[in-house]
């Protein structure tokens, strides 16, 4: 990477800014402080870098995460030492679990006092060791350009992830001659992209021979941009596709082969398809416990092809017949090419008919008449009002997140942003801010709950100050709904510490931050209020009052097999094709 | 089952922590660990003994490979490698029983490296089996202290 600053004498702080510029960074999210002040001073001179001042360092990391998931470019965070650094931990862990590329630069106390419990000192490289792909403590100012180059390379290649760079303040003051390295050489880091040709051929044979295949795909499809190759494979061999929460949108959900999300809150027909498949083609997905339920029962009768860029994911949870390490786009492309070479016809007609019958018998939506606002209705209205618009949905974590996953029709990658692996409450609002920063012309809507949003509600200020017109649909049930649901179902309705009460007044809170806000409690007001929220030019919040009795169904009880679901709609027997489903 | 992993890593501060914390957080136990520079001063070798089944070893190895500072990992099997450990035993030895202990030591080709009023300190190298056998014999006299280096291992020279 070329830098026009090469050869110039500058401070370490200026070298950090010049390096970020050379990497093509346009926006960074952060919060200044004593040990980062020199870097912030250098930032003041940059014409290329725009800094978004969040109201909390956790907000900065989630915003960088939302930016990265929305744009595909690495999110960049700049914070100070000590509490500034430790406040990024949850955001880093969230990005690590969902394989999001991110570079976090933390200030540190001067080299001479490291280890003395100096003011605002924390061992952030030690603390983030298990939640970063790699991290650095910079010891010499001369190393800064190389380390930053390496950090971006590591964060964005192979399986993406967060990388942290800890910079003692004396390093930011030291003078160096700036030289940004053109190339990166890390002998011990060489991700595999191209799949093994013999294994690809074996996979193709299994696919050709299968009568009941299913594609189980995840975030890896989005990370590698393999959507087109996935669609080609699915259509050519007529294979149904189920995408994980992180993979949502990598395959169009309005496609007849789409089965939506699998697992704990997947549709019953999706889980039945997984349980009855004879071939499971997993691509860029990691057999998370929320997907597999009881592991020994998961896709029990299926041969398994697992394609992943991270060899450690293959065979970690589920035994695999054909492991293929590499990039999803390249490997699916190679599989398609092999399949096209020979005249093969899909054998899945009966299988798809069977799945359609399950789909008809166990629809995801259930129609319980209610005088209160039901979440499904809010999402139906929202889907319709957003139809045809360029949009991104972010979510917080909880019931509303699962409803959003079930009901928000997502047909494009990078348009549904949610904390999956870590399940971080407080993620959705700052992630929406970051997504909006990266995609200024897109309508960004955060689906929130009244519990989650309070974990980072201060970021409403960031949206207001920066004129980010993000929207928040707050499904307000006055309680921690998902935990309450478990208490209702599995803990004899002992609602220990899950009642939040009607506090705060979210309309007043949002208005205090300069947002437009409105509350609705009657179904007939939902449509109009959603329209008003969407049409409002600035940030807007809609406080939707729902009852605390609403549950996310269907559901796989923890520890159960995924085809053993509770709360699934059964519209009655419509077929005698399957006799294993008696209830 | 015991496995011996020979892990080549970049010789940089904090690398050992990365390795050991990975074992801890993934729930694997280290039985013994020895670390030192190799013939190339930028590279260190960490020899790790682990008790785990084959699937776990595969997962440990893959996870270790993901650490940026890990250059290479070899699993050394008993057949194709030689392993040694050094142990110091401080054994209770009243004067009239010293000769027995010295005799045992000499059978195992161990050295007496310190003689105290009521103790003998013995230095022994060998395989874990041999050192275990010595330990059993010394136990009869009372072992005051044992210090072990941890196992190191090297692959056998290629038979040309």
mmCIF file of C-alpha atoms in Angstrom, chain A residues 16-185:
data_model
loop_
_atom_site.group_PDB
_atom_site.id
_atom_site.type_symbol
_atom_site.label_atom_id
_atom_site.label_comp_id
_atom_site.label_asym_id
_atom_site.label_seq_id
_atom_site.Cartn_x
_atom_site.Cartn_y
_atom_site.Cartn_z
ATOM 1 C CA UNK A 16 -0.630 6.078 13.228
ATOM 2 C CA UNK A 17 -2.819 8.567 11.359
ATOM 3 C CA UNK A 18 -0.719 8.275 8.187
ATOM 4 C CA UNK A 19 -0.960 4.477 8.395
ATOM 5 C CA UNK A 20 -4.741 4.555 8.786
ATOM 6 C CA UNK A 21 -4.916 6.881 5.794
ATOM 7 C CA UNK A 22 -2.733 4.524 3.769
ATOM 8 C CA UNK A 23 -5.138 1.713 4.647
ATOM 9 C CA UNK A 24 -7.941 3.755 3.108
ATOM 10 C CA UNK A 25 -9.801 4.229 6.382
ATOM 11 C CA UNK A 26 -12.512 6.908 6.116
ATOM 12 C CA UNK A 27 -14.217 6.735 9.510
ATOM 13 C CA UNK A 28 -13.074 5.803 12.963
ATOM 14 C CA UNK A 29 -15.138 5.511 16.087
ATOM 15 C CA UNK A 30 -13.710 6.437 19.421
ATOM 16 C CA UNK A 31 -13.315 8.412 22.591
ATOM 17 C CA UNK A 32 -10.219 10.408 23.628
ATOM 18 C CA UNK A 33 -8.356 10.391 26.918
ATOM 19 C CA UNK A 34 -4.999 11.173 28.492
ATOM 20 C CA UNK A 35 -2.837 8.501 26.887
ATOM 21 C CA UNK A 36 -4.495 8.867 23.471
ATOM 22 C CA UNK A 37 -4.394 12.665 23.398
ATOM 23 C CA UNK A 38 -1.337 12.812 21.151
ATOM 24 C CA UNK A 39 -3.015 10.528 18.589
ATOM 25 C CA UNK A 40 -6.151 12.690 18.742
ATOM 26 C CA UNK A 41 -3.982 15.734 18.216
ATOM 27 C CA UNK A 42 -2.518 14.203 15.053
ATOM 28 C CA UNK A 43 -6.021 13.200 13.936
ATOM 29 C CA UNK A 44 -7.017 16.878 14.062
ATOM 30 C CA UNK A 45 -4.896 17.499 10.944
ATOM 31 C CA UNK A 46 -6.296 14.625 8.884
ATOM 32 C CA UNK A 47 -8.529 15.512 5.952
ATOM 33 C CA UNK A 48 -9.284 11.893 5.127
ATOM 34 C CA UNK A 49 -10.301 10.532 8.509
ATOM 35 C CA UNK A 50 -13.631 11.382 10.036
ATOM 36 C CA UNK A 51 -13.906 10.632 13.736
ATOM 37 C CA UNK A 52 -17.255 9.726 15.238
ATOM 38 C CA UNK A 53 -17.248 10.543 18.943
ATOM 39 C CA UNK A 54 -19.497 8.024 20.641
ATOM 40 C CA UNK A 55 -20.694 8.430 24.205
ATOM 41 C CA UNK A 56 -19.104 5.252 25.509
ATOM 42 C CA UNK A 57 -16.184 3.137 24.268
ATOM 43 C CA UNK A 58 -18.454 0.086 24.084
ATOM 44 C CA UNK A 59 -20.650 2.107 21.738
ATOM 45 C CA UNK A 60 -17.568 2.863 19.624
ATOM 46 C CA UNK A 61 -16.681 -0.811 19.183
ATOM 47 C CA UNK A 62 -20.274 -1.823 18.364
ATOM 48 C CA UNK A 63 -20.512 1.088 15.925
ATOM 49 C CA UNK A 64 -17.277 -0.006 14.237
ATOM 50 C CA UNK A 65 -18.717 -3.524 14.152
ATOM 51 C CA UNK A 66 -21.963 -2.298 12.552
ATOM 52 C CA UNK A 67 -19.928 -0.269 10.064
ATOM 53 C CA UNK A 68 -17.868 -3.358 9.167
ATOM 54 C CA UNK A 69 -20.861 -5.688 8.791
ATOM 55 C CA UNK A 70 -22.724 -3.137 6.674
ATOM 56 C CA UNK A 71 -19.850 -2.146 4.384
ATOM 57 C CA UNK A 72 -17.529 -5.159 4.386
ATOM 58 C CA UNK A 73 -14.647 -2.854 5.304
ATOM 59 C CA UNK A 74 -12.843 -3.183 8.643
ATOM 60 C CA UNK A 75 -14.203 -1.087 11.493
ATOM 61 C CA UNK A 76 -11.626 1.071 13.259
ATOM 62 C CA UNK A 77 -11.727 2.140 16.917
ATOM 63 C CA UNK A 78 -9.521 4.587 18.799
ATOM 64 C CA UNK A 79 -9.674 4.857 22.593
ATOM 65 C CA UNK A 80 -7.508 5.701 25.550
ATOM 66 C CA UNK A 81 -5.874 3.424 28.126
ATOM 67 C CA UNK A 82 -7.337 1.859 31.257
ATOM 68 C CA UNK A 83 -11.116 2.194 31.423
ATOM 69 C CA UNK A 84 -11.217 3.386 27.810
ATOM 70 C CA UNK A 85 -9.579 0.152 26.760
ATOM 71 C CA UNK A 86 -11.533 -2.138 29.099
ATOM 72 C CA UNK A 87 -14.814 -0.600 27.913
ATOM 73 C CA UNK A 88 -14.083 -1.951 24.434
ATOM 74 C CA UNK A 89 -13.922 -5.536 25.669
ATOM 75 C CA UNK A 90 -17.571 -6.508 25.108
ATOM 76 C CA UNK A 91 -17.514 -4.955 21.649
ATOM 77 C CA UNK A 92 -14.333 -6.807 20.738
ATOM 78 C CA UNK A 93 -15.705 -10.110 22.048
ATOM 79 C CA UNK A 94 -18.902 -9.548 20.038
ATOM 80 C CA UNK A 95 -16.899 -8.985 16.851
ATOM 81 C CA UNK A 96 -14.670 -11.973 17.582
ATOM 82 C CA UNK A 97 -17.591 -14.361 18.015
ATOM 83 C CA UNK A 98 -19.204 -13.234 14.755
ATOM 84 C CA UNK A 99 -15.910 -12.981 12.786
ATOM 85 C CA UNK A 100 -16.102 -9.259 12.091
ATOM 86 C CA UNK A 101 -12.963 -7.454 10.841
ATOM 87 C CA UNK A 102 -11.978 -4.690 13.246
ATOM 88 C CA UNK A 103 -8.839 -2.831 14.296
ATOM 89 C CA UNK A 104 -8.838 -1.341 17.782
ATOM 90 C CA UNK A 105 -6.119 1.113 18.766
ATOM 91 C CA UNK A 106 -5.776 1.735 22.499
ATOM 92 C CA UNK A 107 -3.629 4.304 24.251
ATOM 93 C CA UNK A 108 -1.362 2.923 26.976
ATOM 94 C CA UNK A 109 0.661 4.420 29.796
ATOM 95 C CA UNK A 110 4.275 5.220 28.871
ATOM 96 C CA UNK A 111 6.635 2.271 28.443
ATOM 97 C CA UNK A 112 8.657 3.363 31.485
ATOM 98 C CA UNK A 113 5.729 2.875 33.887
ATOM 99 C CA UNK A 114 4.051 -0.198 32.384
ATOM 100 C CA UNK A 115 3.633 -2.744 35.153
ATOM 101 C CA UNK A 116 3.577 -0.229 38.009
ATOM 102 C CA UNK A 117 -0.225 0.106 38.289
ATOM 103 C CA UNK A 118 0.090 3.611 36.870
ATOM 104 C CA UNK A 119 -2.977 5.863 36.578
ATOM 105 C CA UNK A 120 -5.353 4.450 33.950
ATOM 106 C CA UNK A 121 -3.126 1.477 33.277
ATOM 107 C CA UNK A 122 -4.674 -1.826 32.285
ATOM 108 C CA UNK A 123 -3.090 -4.845 30.653
ATOM 109 C CA UNK A 124 -5.389 -4.690 27.641
ATOM 110 C CA UNK A 125 -3.337 -7.062 25.499
ATOM 111 C CA UNK A 126 -3.567 -9.592 28.327
ATOM 112 C CA UNK A 127 -7.272 -8.936 28.812
ATOM 113 C CA UNK A 128 -8.136 -9.258 25.116
ATOM 114 C CA UNK A 129 -5.902 -12.249 24.402
ATOM 115 C CA UNK A 130 -8.810 -14.717 24.195
ATOM 116 C CA UNK A 131 -11.121 -12.384 22.251
ATOM 117 C CA UNK A 132 -8.869 -11.026 19.525
ATOM 118 C CA UNK A 133 -7.548 -12.749 16.443
ATOM 119 C CA UNK A 134 -4.231 -11.191 17.409
ATOM 120 C CA UNK A 135 -2.989 -8.246 19.424
ATOM 121 C CA UNK A 136 0.115 -6.115 19.739
ATOM 122 C CA UNK A 137 1.822 -4.038 22.402
ATOM 123 C CA UNK A 138 3.993 -1.591 20.475
ATOM 124 C CA UNK A 139 7.500 -1.330 21.925
ATOM 125 C CA UNK A 140 9.202 0.870 19.322
ATOM 126 C CA UNK A 141 7.756 3.740 17.292
ATOM 127 C CA UNK A 142 9.559 2.375 14.204
ATOM 128 C CA UNK A 143 7.347 -0.724 14.396
ATOM 129 C CA UNK A 144 4.077 1.227 14.151
ATOM 130 C CA UNK A 145 3.623 1.230 10.353
ATOM 131 C CA UNK A 146 4.453 -2.478 10.048
ATOM 132 C CA UNK A 147 2.214 -3.432 12.966
ATOM 133 C CA UNK A 148 -0.729 -1.418 11.641
ATOM 134 C CA UNK A 149 -0.241 -2.934 8.196
ATOM 135 C CA UNK A 150 -0.165 -6.427 9.725
ATOM 136 C CA UNK A 151 -3.187 -5.692 11.924
ATOM 137 C CA UNK A 152 -5.370 -4.743 8.949
ATOM 138 C CA UNK A 153 -4.082 -7.728 6.996
ATOM 139 C CA UNK A 154 -4.841 -10.162 9.821
ATOM 140 C CA UNK A 155 -8.229 -8.595 10.605
ATOM 141 C CA UNK A 156 -9.476 -8.800 7.022
ATOM 142 C CA UNK A 157 -7.993 -12.027 5.655
ATOM 143 C CA UNK A 158 -8.699 -15.678 6.388
ATOM 144 C CA UNK A 159 -11.472 -15.840 8.966
ATOM 145 C CA UNK A 160 -11.923 -12.140 9.755
ATOM 146 C CA UNK A 161 -11.730 -10.902 13.331
ATOM 147 C CA UNK A 162 -10.707 -8.074 15.633
ATOM 148 C CA UNK A 163 -7.058 -7.099 16.142
ATOM 149 C CA UNK A 164 -5.965 -4.764 18.944
ATOM 150 C CA UNK A 165 -2.914 -2.495 18.957
ATOM 151 C CA UNK A 166 -1.853 -1.069 22.323
ATOM 152 C CA UNK A 167 0.311 2.051 21.958
ATOM 153 C CA UNK A 168 2.157 3.499 24.987
ATOM 154 C CA UNK A 169 2.036 7.298 24.958
ATOM 155 C CA UNK A 170 5.842 7.744 24.745
ATOM 156 C CA UNK A 171 5.695 5.790 21.466
ATOM 157 C CA UNK A 172 3.189 8.321 20.118
ATOM 158 C CA UNK A 173 5.656 11.122 20.914
ATOM 159 C CA UNK A 174 8.821 9.515 19.525
ATOM 160 C CA UNK A 175 9.946 10.648 16.070
ATOM 161 C CA UNK A 176 10.450 8.291 13.160
ATOM 162 C CA UNK A 177 10.904 8.438 9.415
ATOM 163 C CA UNK A 178 7.605 7.157 8.077
ATOM 164 C CA UNK A 179 7.632 4.300 5.606
ATOM 165 C CA UNK A 180 4.437 2.339 5.056
ATOM 166 C CA UNK A 181 5.250 -1.224 4.035
ATOM 167 C CA UNK A 182 3.985 -2.271 0.609
ATOM 168 C CA UNK A 183 3.687 -5.904 1.506
ATOM 169 C CA UNK A 184 3.009 -7.981 4.565
ATOM 170 C CA UNK A 185 5.135 -10.938 5.501
#
